[in-house]
Each structure stands twice: as structure tokens, then as C-alpha cells.
Amino acid sequence: MKLWEGRFAAPTAADADAFNESLSFDKKLYKADITASLAHSEMLGRCGILSDEDRLAIQSGLKAILADIKAGTLEISGQEDIHSFVENELVSRIGDAGKRLHTARSRNDQVALDIRLTLRDYSKTLQAYIVELVRVLCKKAAENTAAVMPGYTHLQRAQPITFGHALMAYASMLLRDLQRFEDATARMDAQCPLGSGALAGTTYPLDRQFTAEKLGFAAPCANSLDGVSDRDFCIELANAISICMMHLSRLSEEIILWCSWEFKFIELDDAFTTGSSIMPQKKNPDVTELIRGKTGRVYGDLNTLLVMMKGLPLAYNKDMQEDKEAIFDAVDTLELCLKTITPMLDTMKTLPANMRRAAAKGFINATDCADYLTKKGMPFRDAYKLTGCMVSDCIAKDKTLEELTLDEFKGYSALFENDIYDAIDLVKCCEGRTSYGGPSEASVNNQIALANAQLDAWEEKNA
């Protein structure tokens, strides 16, 4: 039975029915739909709109339906959407009392509420996976605070850092992602649309504050038109997901480079790589390549939501049915990526000797050489130019700065003394960068401590 029968003399065409249906994807809302209906029926009873007998029958029936769905004994099928399914199932079980559940409620405010409740749960699940990933990054960073490697700009070797420092850069990105999810969820929780009706509220004496608080919201939506037509929360969550996917994609690109023979800074575990059907030597980082590809897919989900909403007049329009597939796909994709990349990073092997060799060949201590001369009294621009000439000469002679003799150094400037070798030692170059947030071991350990403190605070708040 369709919830909107009565006005129509003829049934909907089969093709139109198939086109209109949303049960195939909105069945994910079943828990939220039943939870919201329980709160709605309780409010109706408190306000004297439902009798105690009907309220108890409705609530008992809804709880039984929820239990049967969870147990797998009740299949969600045969209706236009999840709201129709739950209501028709309730009526089939308890009779006329079930028909009274929808008093003072529209599918418009019902679905707006169900999506909020569902995405609130999804957001917290994604946050937990981000926390787990950052924990792994912190652990691997702590194991590699002394693993000197080149830092890059323009994908050219630039200055010495450590592998731990590089990993904590990604931890910092993901911590911002965690904050974005928390912010988006807080706005999601700010206003409850239930009671907005189809668009103009209702003549029944509802207690909207009660249902808002019962369902974990700060307050009812202040405007009923906005209550049923707002999908900002979907877009904002999709935006947070997209930015997080961008960070995972950047990390994936680094991993792809780092595990190539050209870099060979890391080796991925066999469990997270694949081979070739024709080239027996291959060990491909398919997981990270898929994350790069799936990032584009999630961007498409965000764009779908933005374009869907951009020209809609108030209030509800059927276009908005397209919100669920897009946001659910974005959620599912990020969850899959987080669940896969975390154990992949946890099991990867680092190769510090290869990192150190790459650092030695890139003249990444040239800035330190120029700083040495500056500290001896030479203007920085002169020191910069002189060091550039030294690097050019070393390249021509296939030498590194460390391989120059003291006499060769003095041939460039009398300011050079034996302590130049300490100044351009790669480990000491890292350790000398003691400025806040830098690559020194103490600094990276501080970054790890700060990250873990933020994760601890999240876990305590969400315990």
C-alpha cells in the first residue's frame, strides 16, 4: 500500500514505480526511521494526541520490527521507500493503531530527520577509523625519528628531514580532518527537523523540544521550510570526506613513490600488494592506487550534492532523493579506504639506509652550508650564491659537499673551518633544526605527543 493513496484513481505505471523507488538504497535508514518513530510516538502520547493504548502498541510493534530486521528474519522489500515499509509492516502487525503513528508528521520531515540521525552515526564511525590511522602514523613516526631522508619541493631533493617528520605531516592533516568531522556533526546535531511537517508545520499541539532532546539534538529547526529542505549537513559531511580522501590520496602517492625501485624507502607487506600476470618480478601498490582513483569518485559524490541543490526552490523537491546514494557512497568509500590503508601502513617495512643514501646525494645540506657562512659573518645572499657555486662544482666533479677537503672549502672562503663538517652532517642538520614543528627528534616526539593527546581527548569524549 502506498502512503499517498486516495487522491489517485489509477495505479502508478510500473516503470514510474521503478523510477521513483528509493528502498534499494534508503533501507540503510531503517534504524534511524524506527528510532525517530519511537520518539515521535512518545511525544504524541505526552501531548494527548495518541492514547496510551495506541502508543504502547506502536512502540512495541516498532521495537519488534527493529529486532526482526537486525536478526535477519524480516526482509526489507516490497515498498516504495523505507518509511512506507516500516509503516505498512507496523499496520500489518498491530492494525489501526499503526495508522495513527504518522499523525502530525510528513515524509518530508521524517526523511530529513532519518538522514541526519544516520549520518551522525556514520560520522562517528569514520572519526574512529581516522583516530586508528593517526595512531598508526604516530607509532611508525616514533620508530623513525632518526631515519634521515630528503625533504622535497617540486619533487626535487630540498632539505634533510626524517621519515618520522614526514609521517607526522600526514598525521597533522588527518587531525584536521577529525576536527572537520566533529564540526560537521555538531551542526548536524544543532537542529531537529521533526515537526516541520511537509513544509508548514502542523495544527497539532506538538512538543518539538521534547523530540529534539530525545533524539540528541540541541533544539528544533527554527524554520519549517528550512527544516525539510536543508541538505547542508550532507554537503558538509561530503566535503569533510572529500578533503580526507584528498589527504589519503596524497599519502598514497608518496607511498607509491617511496616503494618504487627509484626510491625504495619502504617495502609494503605482501598482504597489501599484488603481482603481475606476465611480469614475475612485480609487486604493485594497488591499494594506494585505488585510493587515488576512489578520491575522484568521492569528489563526484560531493559535486552531485552541490549541483542537485543549487537550483531548488523551497521546500522539498523529489530531486533531493538523490542525496542518499551520493552521501552513502562517499561514506562507504572513505570507510573502505581507511580500513585498508591503516593495516597496510602498520605492516610496511622502512628502509632507513636507502633514505640516508638518497639524502647524501641531493645536496640537501646546501642551506646549512650557507647558514654556516652567514653565522660566520657573510651576508646571506652572498653565502647563498657562493654555496650555489660550490654545489655546481661538486656536480661537475661527481662529489658531495661532505667529500670536499678543508682546503677545497677554504678555496671558496677563508671563513670555512673544520667545524663545517659538523654543520653539514645530515643527522646534525636535522637535529639543528630545533624550531617548533621541525624535523629534530625532540620536535617530532613533541608532535607525536600532541597528536596522541588530541586522540586521547577524542576517545575520552566518545567513550
Short mmCIF file of C-alpha atoms in Angstrom, two decimals:
data_model
loop_
_atom_site.label_atom_id
_atom_site.label_comp_id
_atom_site.label_asym_id
_atom_site.label_seq_id
_atom_site.Cartn_x
_atom_site.Cartn_y
_atom_site.Cartn_z
CA MET A 1 0.00 0.00 0.00
CA LYS A 2 1.27 3.47 -0.92
CA LEU A 3 1.15 6.07 1.83
CA TRP A 4 -0.30 8.63 -0.56
CA GLU A 5 -3.24 6.62 -1.94
CA GLY A 6 -6.66 8.35 -2.03
CA ARG A 7 -6.14 11.17 -4.49
CA PHE A 8 -5.40 8.79 -7.37
CA ALA A 9 -7.91 6.74 -9.32
CA ALA A 10 -5.35 4.69 -11.27
CA PRO A 11 -2.21 2.88 -10.11
CA THR A 12 1.24 4.23 -10.88
CA ALA A 13 2.82 2.80 -14.03
CA ALA A 14 5.31 0.03 -13.34
CA ASP A 15 8.15 2.00 -14.95
CA ALA A 16 7.29 5.09 -12.92
CA ASP A 17 7.21 2.97 -9.76
CA ALA A 18 10.66 1.62 -10.53
CA PHE A 19 11.91 5.11 -11.30
CA ASN A 20 10.50 6.59 -8.08
CA GLU A 21 11.55 3.87 -5.64
CA SER A 22 14.33 4.53 -3.16
CA LEU A 23 14.06 1.46 -0.93
CA SER A 24 17.07 -0.13 -2.62
CA PHE A 25 19.31 2.50 -1.03
CA ASP A 26 17.30 4.23 1.70
CA LYS A 27 16.79 0.94 3.55
CA LYS A 28 20.03 1.92 5.31
CA LEU A 29 17.84 4.38 7.22
CA TYR A 30 15.77 1.66 8.91
CA LYS A 31 17.30 2.04 12.36
CA ALA A 32 17.01 5.85 12.27
CA ASP A 33 13.45 5.65 10.94
CA ILE A 34 12.33 3.38 13.77
CA THR A 35 14.26 5.37 16.40
CA ALA A 36 12.64 8.59 15.18
CA SER A 37 9.19 6.96 15.12
CA LEU A 38 9.60 5.79 18.70
CA ALA A 39 10.39 9.35 19.79
CA HIS A 40 7.54 10.76 17.70
CA SER A 41 5.00 8.34 19.15
CA GLU A 42 6.18 9.07 22.68
CA MET A 43 5.75 12.80 22.07
CA LEU A 44 2.28 12.25 20.58
CA GLY A 45 1.33 10.35 23.71
CA ARG A 46 2.71 13.05 26.03
CA CYS A 47 0.73 15.68 24.14
CA GLY A 48 -2.53 13.70 24.33
CA ILE A 49 -2.64 13.15 20.56
CA LEU A 50 -2.24 9.37 20.95
CA SER A 51 -3.92 7.22 23.57
CA ASP A 52 -1.66 5.27 25.91
CA GLU A 53 -3.01 2.05 24.43
CA ASP A 54 -2.10 3.06 20.88
CA ARG A 55 1.27 4.46 21.93
CA LEU A 56 2.25 1.27 23.71
CA ALA A 57 1.10 -0.87 20.77
CA ILE A 58 3.04 1.32 18.31
CA GLN A 59 6.21 1.26 20.38
CA SER A 60 6.03 -2.47 20.98
CA GLY A 61 5.46 -3.07 17.26
CA LEU A 62 8.33 -0.81 16.20
CA LYS A 63 10.75 -2.48 18.60
CA ALA A 64 9.73 -5.90 17.29
CA ILE A 65 10.25 -4.77 13.68
CA LEU A 66 13.71 -3.43 14.56
CA ALA A 67 14.64 -6.67 16.32
CA ASP A 68 13.45 -8.77 13.37
CA ILE A 69 15.40 -6.70 10.83
CA LYS A 70 18.56 -6.95 12.92
CA ALA A 71 18.06 -10.70 13.34
CA GLY A 72 17.63 -11.12 9.59
CA THR A 73 14.16 -12.61 9.91
CA LEU A 74 12.43 -9.64 8.28
CA GLU A 75 13.47 -8.69 4.75
CA ILE A 76 13.18 -5.03 3.76
CA SER A 77 11.41 -5.16 0.41
CA GLY A 78 8.18 -4.60 -1.47
CA GLN A 79 7.63 -0.90 -0.79
CA GLU A 80 8.50 2.45 -2.33
CA ASP A 81 10.82 3.55 0.47
CA ILE A 82 11.89 2.65 3.99
CA HIS A 83 9.20 4.86 5.56
CA SER A 84 6.44 3.02 3.67
CA PHE A 85 7.98 -0.32 4.57
CA VAL A 86 8.12 0.37 8.31
CA GLU A 87 4.64 1.89 8.47
CA ASN A 88 2.99 -0.86 6.40
CA GLU A 89 4.75 -3.56 8.41
CA LEU A 90 3.59 -1.88 11.63
CA VAL A 91 -0.02 -1.71 10.42
CA SER A 92 0.07 -5.37 9.38
CA ARG A 93 1.18 -6.27 12.92
CA ILE A 94 -0.92 -4.03 15.17
CA GLY A 95 -3.78 -2.85 12.96
CA ASP A 96 -5.36 0.62 13.11
CA ALA A 97 -3.09 1.85 15.88
CA GLY A 98 -0.22 1.70 13.39
CA LYS A 99 -2.09 4.08 11.09
CA ARG A 100 -2.01 6.74 13.81
CA LEU A 101 1.79 6.88 14.01
CA HIS A 102 2.07 9.31 11.11
CA THR A 103 -0.16 11.89 12.79
CA ALA A 104 1.44 15.38 12.64
CA ARG A 105 4.31 14.10 10.53
CA SER A 106 5.23 14.14 6.85
CA ARG A 107 7.69 12.01 4.96
CA ASN A 108 9.49 15.30 4.31
CA ASP A 109 10.45 15.98 7.92
CA GLN A 110 10.72 12.23 8.52
CA VAL A 111 13.43 11.69 5.88
CA ALA A 112 15.24 14.90 6.81
CA LEU A 113 15.50 13.56 10.35
CA ASP A 114 16.40 10.00 9.36
CA ILE A 115 19.32 11.14 7.22
CA ARG A 116 20.67 13.34 9.99
CA LEU A 117 20.47 10.52 12.53
CA THR A 118 22.13 8.05 10.14
CA LEU A 119 24.92 10.39 9.06
CA ARG A 120 25.60 11.32 12.67
CA ASP A 121 26.36 7.66 13.37
CA TYR A 122 28.36 7.29 10.16
CA SER A 123 30.42 10.36 11.00
CA LYS A 124 31.36 8.95 14.39
CA THR A 125 32.36 5.66 12.77
CA LEU A 126 34.60 7.48 10.28
CA GLN A 127 36.12 9.53 13.08
CA ALA A 128 37.04 6.32 14.92
CA TYR A 129 38.79 4.99 11.81
CA ILE A 130 40.71 8.26 11.41
CA VAL A 131 41.82 8.03 15.04
CA GLU A 132 43.07 4.50 14.42
CA LEU A 133 45.03 5.62 11.35
CA VAL A 134 46.64 8.54 13.15
CA ARG A 135 47.65 6.20 15.98
CA VAL A 136 49.49 4.02 13.45
CA LEU A 137 51.16 7.06 11.87
CA CYS A 138 52.34 8.19 15.31
CA LYS A 139 53.67 4.73 16.09
CA LYS A 140 55.60 4.49 12.81
CA ALA A 141 56.86 8.05 13.24
CA ALA A 142 58.18 7.23 16.71
CA GLU A 143 60.09 4.31 15.21
CA ASN A 144 61.69 6.57 12.60
CA THR A 145 62.62 9.83 14.35
CA ALA A 146 66.29 9.28 13.37
CA ALA A 147 65.72 7.98 9.83
CA VAL A 148 67.16 10.87 7.78
CA MET A 149 65.67 11.30 4.31
CA PRO A 150 65.38 14.07 1.75
CA GLY A 151 62.54 16.51 2.10
CA TYR A 152 61.24 17.63 -1.29
CA THR A 153 59.87 20.68 -3.03
CA HIS A 154 58.84 20.39 -6.69
CA LEU A 155 59.71 16.68 -6.20
CA GLN A 156 63.37 17.76 -6.06
CA ARG A 157 65.53 17.00 -3.03
CA ALA A 158 65.46 20.10 -0.87
CA GLN A 159 66.41 19.82 2.82
CA PRO A 160 67.02 17.00 5.29
CA ILE A 161 64.10 15.71 7.32
CA THR A 162 63.31 12.37 8.94
CA PHE A 163 60.80 9.76 7.91
CA GLY A 164 59.07 10.33 11.23
CA HIS A 165 58.73 14.03 10.42
CA ALA A 166 57.16 13.19 7.04
CA LEU A 167 54.63 10.81 8.60
CA MET A 168 53.63 13.38 11.20
CA ALA A 169 52.79 15.82 8.41
CA TYR A 170 50.07 13.39 7.34
CA ALA A 171 49.02 12.88 10.95
CA SER A 172 48.53 16.65 11.17
CA MET A 173 46.31 16.61 8.06
CA LEU A 174 44.19 13.80 9.42
CA LEU A 175 43.82 15.52 12.79
CA ARG A 176 42.33 18.49 10.94
CA ASP A 177 40.02 16.04 9.17
CA LEU A 178 38.93 14.72 12.55
CA GLN A 179 38.07 18.27 13.62
CA ARG A 180 36.12 18.83 10.39
CA PHE A 181 34.02 15.73 11.04
CA GLU A 182 33.39 16.85 14.61
CA ASP A 183 32.38 20.32 13.43
CA ALA A 184 30.06 18.95 10.73
CA THR A 185 28.46 16.57 13.23
CA ALA A 186 27.96 19.35 15.77
CA ARG A 187 26.00 21.38 13.20
CA MET A 188 24.08 18.23 12.25
CA ASP A 189 23.09 17.89 15.91
CA ALA A 190 22.11 21.53 16.30
CA GLN A 191 18.56 21.39 14.94
CA CYS A 192 15.93 18.67 14.65
CA PRO A 193 13.57 18.86 11.64
CA LEU A 194 10.88 16.59 13.11
CA GLY A 195 7.66 18.56 13.47
CA SER A 196 8.28 20.70 10.39
CA GLY A 197 5.65 18.62 8.62
CA ALA A 198 5.55 18.77 4.84
CA LEU A 199 6.75 22.39 4.91
CA ALA A 200 4.42 24.46 7.12
CA GLY A 201 4.38 22.68 10.46
CA THR A 202 1.10 21.33 11.84
CA THR A 203 -2.01 22.39 13.74
CA TYR A 204 -1.43 19.72 16.37
CA PRO A 205 -0.03 20.90 19.74
CA LEU A 206 3.39 19.22 19.42
CA ASP A 207 6.26 19.35 21.88
CA ARG A 208 9.11 19.71 19.40
CA GLN A 209 11.64 20.46 22.13
CA PHE A 210 10.91 17.05 23.65
CA THR A 211 11.56 15.12 20.43
CA ALA A 212 14.66 17.19 19.69
CA GLU A 213 16.18 16.41 23.09
CA LYS A 214 15.02 12.79 22.98
CA LEU A 215 16.91 12.30 19.72
CA GLY A 216 20.05 14.12 20.84
CA PHE A 217 19.53 17.49 19.16
CA ALA A 218 20.09 20.87 20.75
CA ALA A 219 16.80 22.34 19.52
CA PRO A 220 14.05 22.03 16.89
CA CYS A 221 14.68 23.63 13.48
CA ALA A 222 13.69 27.27 13.76
CA ASN A 223 12.03 27.40 10.33
CA SER A 224 9.84 24.59 9.00
CA LEU A 225 10.61 25.38 5.34
CA ASP A 226 14.31 25.10 6.01
CA GLY A 227 13.77 22.05 8.20
CA VAL A 228 12.51 19.89 5.33
CA SER A 229 14.62 21.37 2.52
CA ASP A 230 18.04 21.63 4.18
CA ARG A 231 20.74 19.25 2.98
CA ASP A 232 23.71 21.39 4.04
CA PHE A 233 24.66 18.69 6.50
CA CYS A 234 25.01 16.14 3.68
CA ILE A 235 27.15 18.54 1.67
CA GLU A 236 29.28 19.48 4.65
CA LEU A 237 29.92 15.84 5.54
CA ALA A 238 30.72 15.05 1.90
CA ASN A 239 33.13 17.97 1.91
CA ALA A 240 34.90 16.65 5.02
CA ILE A 241 35.04 13.22 3.40
CA SER A 242 36.46 14.70 0.18
CA ILE A 243 39.21 16.58 1.99
CA CYS A 244 40.09 13.46 3.98
CA MET A 245 40.22 11.45 0.74
CA MET A 246 42.50 14.11 -0.74
CA HIS A 247 44.88 13.62 2.18
CA LEU A 248 44.77 9.85 1.78
CA SER A 249 45.42 10.28 -1.93
CA ARG A 250 48.48 12.47 -1.28
CA LEU A 251 49.79 9.92 1.21
CA SER A 252 49.09 7.16 -1.30
CA GLU A 253 51.08 8.96 -3.97
CA GLU A 254 54.04 9.27 -1.58
CA ILE A 255 53.82 5.57 -0.73
CA ILE A 256 53.76 4.68 -4.42
CA LEU A 257 56.94 6.71 -4.92
CA TRP A 258 58.61 5.51 -1.71
CA CYS A 259 58.14 1.82 -2.54
CA SER A 260 59.35 2.16 -6.15
CA TRP A 261 62.85 0.95 -7.01
CA GLU A 262 63.79 4.55 -7.78
CA PHE A 263 63.24 5.47 -4.12
CA LYS A 264 62.98 2.19 -2.19
CA PHE A 265 62.44 3.96 1.15
CA ILE A 266 59.81 1.41 2.19
CA GLU A 267 58.54 -2.03 1.31
CA LEU A 268 54.87 -2.90 1.61
CA ASP A 269 53.79 -6.19 3.11
CA ASP A 270 52.81 -8.92 0.64
CA ALA A 271 49.31 -8.89 2.12
CA PHE A 272 48.70 -5.37 0.74
CA THR A 273 50.28 -5.68 -2.71
CA THR A 274 49.55 -7.57 -5.91
CA GLY A 275 51.59 -9.10 -8.70
CA SER A 276 51.51 -9.16 -12.46
CA SER A 277 50.02 -11.83 -14.71
CA ILE A 278 53.07 -11.63 -17.00
CA MET A 279 55.95 -9.96 -15.10
CA PRO A 280 57.01 -12.21 -12.21
CA GLN A 281 59.17 -9.56 -10.51
CA LYS A 282 56.33 -7.09 -9.94
CA LYS A 283 54.98 -6.07 -6.52
CA ASN A 284 52.34 -3.45 -7.17
CA PRO A 285 50.93 -0.96 -4.60
CA ASP A 286 47.37 -1.46 -5.84
CA VAL A 287 45.76 -0.38 -2.56
CA THR A 288 47.25 3.09 -2.79
CA GLU A 289 46.47 3.38 -6.49
CA LEU A 290 42.85 2.52 -5.82
CA ILE A 291 42.68 5.15 -3.09
CA ARG A 292 43.89 7.73 -5.61
CA GLY A 293 41.20 6.61 -8.04
CA LYS A 294 38.43 6.47 -5.45
CA THR A 295 39.23 10.04 -4.43
CA GLY A 296 37.85 11.19 -7.78
CA ARG A 297 34.74 9.14 -7.14
CA VAL A 298 34.13 10.88 -3.81
CA TYR A 299 34.68 14.29 -5.41
CA GLY A 300 31.90 13.27 -7.82
CA ASP A 301 29.61 12.49 -4.89
CA LEU A 302 30.22 15.97 -3.43
CA ASN A 303 29.62 17.59 -6.80
CA THR A 304 26.38 15.60 -7.21
CA LEU A 305 25.06 17.03 -3.95
CA LEU A 306 26.09 20.59 -4.78
CA VAL A 307 24.59 20.52 -8.27
CA MET A 308 21.45 18.75 -7.07
CA MET A 309 20.74 21.52 -4.57
CA LYS A 310 21.90 24.60 -6.47
CA GLY A 311 18.62 25.49 -8.18
CA LEU A 312 15.93 24.05 -5.91
CA PRO A 313 13.10 26.33 -4.78
CA LEU A 314 11.62 25.83 -1.31
CA ALA A 315 10.65 23.45 0.08
CA TYR A 316 11.05 19.71 -0.57
CA ASN A 317 11.57 18.55 -4.17
CA LYS A 318 11.95 14.98 -5.44
CA ASP A 319 15.45 15.88 -6.69
CA MET A 320 16.52 15.58 -3.06
CA GLN A 321 16.02 11.82 -3.17
CA GLU A 322 19.39 11.80 -4.97
CA ASP A 323 21.12 12.90 -1.76
CA LYS A 324 21.26 9.44 -0.22
CA GLU A 325 23.12 7.49 -2.89
CA ALA A 326 25.76 10.21 -3.16
CA ILE A 327 26.43 10.68 0.54
CA PHE A 328 26.20 6.96 1.34
CA ASP A 329 28.71 6.20 -1.42
CA ALA A 330 31.10 8.85 -0.09
CA VAL A 331 30.82 7.44 3.44
CA ASP A 332 31.28 3.84 2.30
CA THR A 333 34.27 4.72 0.12
CA LEU A 334 36.15 6.59 2.82
CA GLU A 335 35.43 3.87 5.37
CA LEU A 336 36.78 1.21 2.98
CA CYS A 337 39.92 3.27 2.28
CA LEU A 338 40.61 3.94 5.97
CA LYS A 339 40.08 0.30 6.92
CA THR A 340 42.57 -0.80 4.24
CA ILE A 341 45.33 1.81 4.44
CA THR A 342 45.70 1.57 8.24
CA PRO A 343 46.92 -2.05 8.42
CA MET A 344 48.92 -1.50 5.23
CA LEU A 345 50.91 1.27 6.94
CA ASP A 346 51.15 -0.68 10.16
CA THR A 347 52.81 -3.61 8.39
CA MET A 348 55.08 -1.69 5.99
CA LYS A 349 58.84 -2.03 6.38
CA THR A 350 61.02 1.09 6.38
CA LEU A 351 64.48 1.10 4.79
CA PRO A 352 66.41 3.89 6.55
CA ALA A 353 69.74 3.09 4.83
CA ASN A 354 68.20 3.83 1.45
CA MET A 355 66.70 7.05 2.78
CA ARG A 356 70.11 8.09 4.11
CA ARG A 357 71.84 7.36 0.77
CA ALA A 358 69.26 9.45 -1.08
CA ALA A 359 69.77 12.29 1.39
CA ALA A 360 73.54 12.22 0.88
CA LYS A 361 73.27 12.61 -2.89
CA GLY A 362 70.86 15.50 -3.06
CA PHE A 363 72.91 18.42 -1.67
CA ILE A 364 70.09 18.87 0.82
CA ASN A 365 72.59 20.32 3.29
CA ALA A 366 73.36 23.27 0.98
CA THR A 367 71.14 25.61 3.02
CA ASP A 368 73.04 24.56 6.14
CA CYS A 369 76.31 25.36 4.39
CA ALA A 370 75.02 28.84 3.51
CA ASP A 371 73.74 29.30 7.08
CA TYR A 372 77.20 28.32 8.36
CA LEU A 373 78.80 31.14 6.35
CA THR A 374 76.09 33.58 7.44
CA LYS A 375 76.74 32.78 11.09
CA LYS A 376 80.44 33.49 10.41
CA GLY A 377 79.54 36.98 9.22
CA MET A 378 78.93 36.66 5.46
CA PRO A 379 75.67 38.25 4.21
CA PHE A 380 73.12 35.51 3.48
CA ARG A 381 72.73 36.42 -0.18
CA ASP A 382 76.50 36.18 -0.69
CA ALA A 383 76.59 32.91 1.23
CA TYR A 384 73.67 31.61 -0.87
CA LYS A 385 75.45 32.45 -4.14
CA LEU A 386 78.78 31.01 -3.03
CA THR A 387 77.15 27.76 -1.87
CA GLY A 388 75.34 27.51 -5.19
CA CYS A 389 78.69 27.74 -6.99
CA MET A 390 80.11 25.02 -4.71
CA VAL A 391 77.16 22.73 -5.48
CA SER A 392 77.59 23.32 -9.21
CA ASP A 393 81.30 22.46 -8.97
CA CYS A 394 80.54 19.32 -6.93
CA ILE A 395 78.02 18.14 -9.52
CA ALA A 396 80.63 18.59 -12.25
CA LYS A 397 83.13 16.55 -10.19
CA ASP A 398 80.57 13.95 -9.04
CA LYS A 399 81.21 14.78 -5.41
CA THR A 400 79.08 15.75 -2.41
CA LEU A 401 79.70 18.70 -0.09
CA GLU A 402 80.78 16.31 2.66
CA GLU A 403 83.50 14.91 0.38
CA LEU A 404 85.24 18.27 -0.10
CA THR A 405 88.53 18.64 1.76
CA LEU A 406 89.04 21.54 4.14
CA ASP A 407 91.49 23.06 1.66
CA GLU A 408 88.82 22.89 -1.03
CA PHE A 409 86.37 24.58 1.32
CA LYS A 410 88.90 27.31 2.09
CA GLY A 411 89.41 27.78 -1.65
CA TYR A 412 85.87 29.12 -1.69
CA SER A 413 86.09 31.16 1.54
CA ALA A 414 88.54 31.62 4.39
CA LEU A 415 85.56 31.54 6.76
CA PHE A 416 85.41 27.76 6.46
CA GLU A 417 86.95 25.85 9.38
CA ASN A 418 86.95 22.23 10.50
CA ASP A 419 83.50 22.67 12.09
CA ILE A 420 81.95 22.88 8.61
CA TYR A 421 81.74 19.09 8.63
CA ASP A 422 79.57 19.17 11.73
CA ALA A 423 77.43 21.90 10.19
CA ILE A 424 76.67 19.88 7.06
CA ASP A 425 76.40 16.46 8.68
CA LEU A 426 72.90 15.31 7.67
CA VAL A 427 71.92 13.99 11.09
CA LYS A 428 73.14 17.16 12.75
CA CYS A 429 71.38 19.22 10.10
CA CYS A 430 68.10 17.64 11.21
CA GLU A 431 68.91 17.90 14.90
CA GLY A 432 69.96 21.52 14.46
CA ARG A 433 66.52 22.43 13.16
CA THR A 434 65.12 22.95 16.62
CA SER A 435 62.44 25.46 15.60
CA TYR A 436 58.92 24.44 16.62
CA GLY A 437 57.42 21.86 14.25
CA GLY A 438 60.76 20.97 12.66
CA PRO A 439 62.40 17.59 11.97
CA SER A 440 64.62 17.25 15.04
CA GLU A 441 63.99 14.14 17.12
CA ALA A 442 62.76 16.19 20.07
CA SER A 443 60.43 18.17 17.84
CA VAL A 444 58.95 15.07 16.18
CA ASN A 445 58.47 13.44 19.57
CA ASN A 446 56.62 16.56 20.67
CA GLN A 447 54.43 16.37 17.56
CA ILE A 448 53.65 12.73 18.38
CA ALA A 449 52.78 13.63 21.98
CA LEU A 450 50.47 16.44 20.88
CA ALA A 451 48.73 14.18 18.35
CA ASN A 452 48.24 11.40 20.88
CA ALA A 453 46.86 13.90 23.38
CA GLN A 454 44.27 15.02 20.83
CA LEU A 455 43.38 11.40 20.08
CA ASP A 456 43.09 10.63 23.80
CA ALA A 457 40.73 13.58 24.22
CA TRP A 458 38.58 12.34 21.33
CA GLU A 459 38.42 8.83 22.77
CA GLU A 460 37.52 10.11 26.23
CA LYS A 461 34.76 12.28 24.79
CA ASN A 462 33.36 9.42 22.70
CA ALA A 463 33.75 6.63 25.25
#
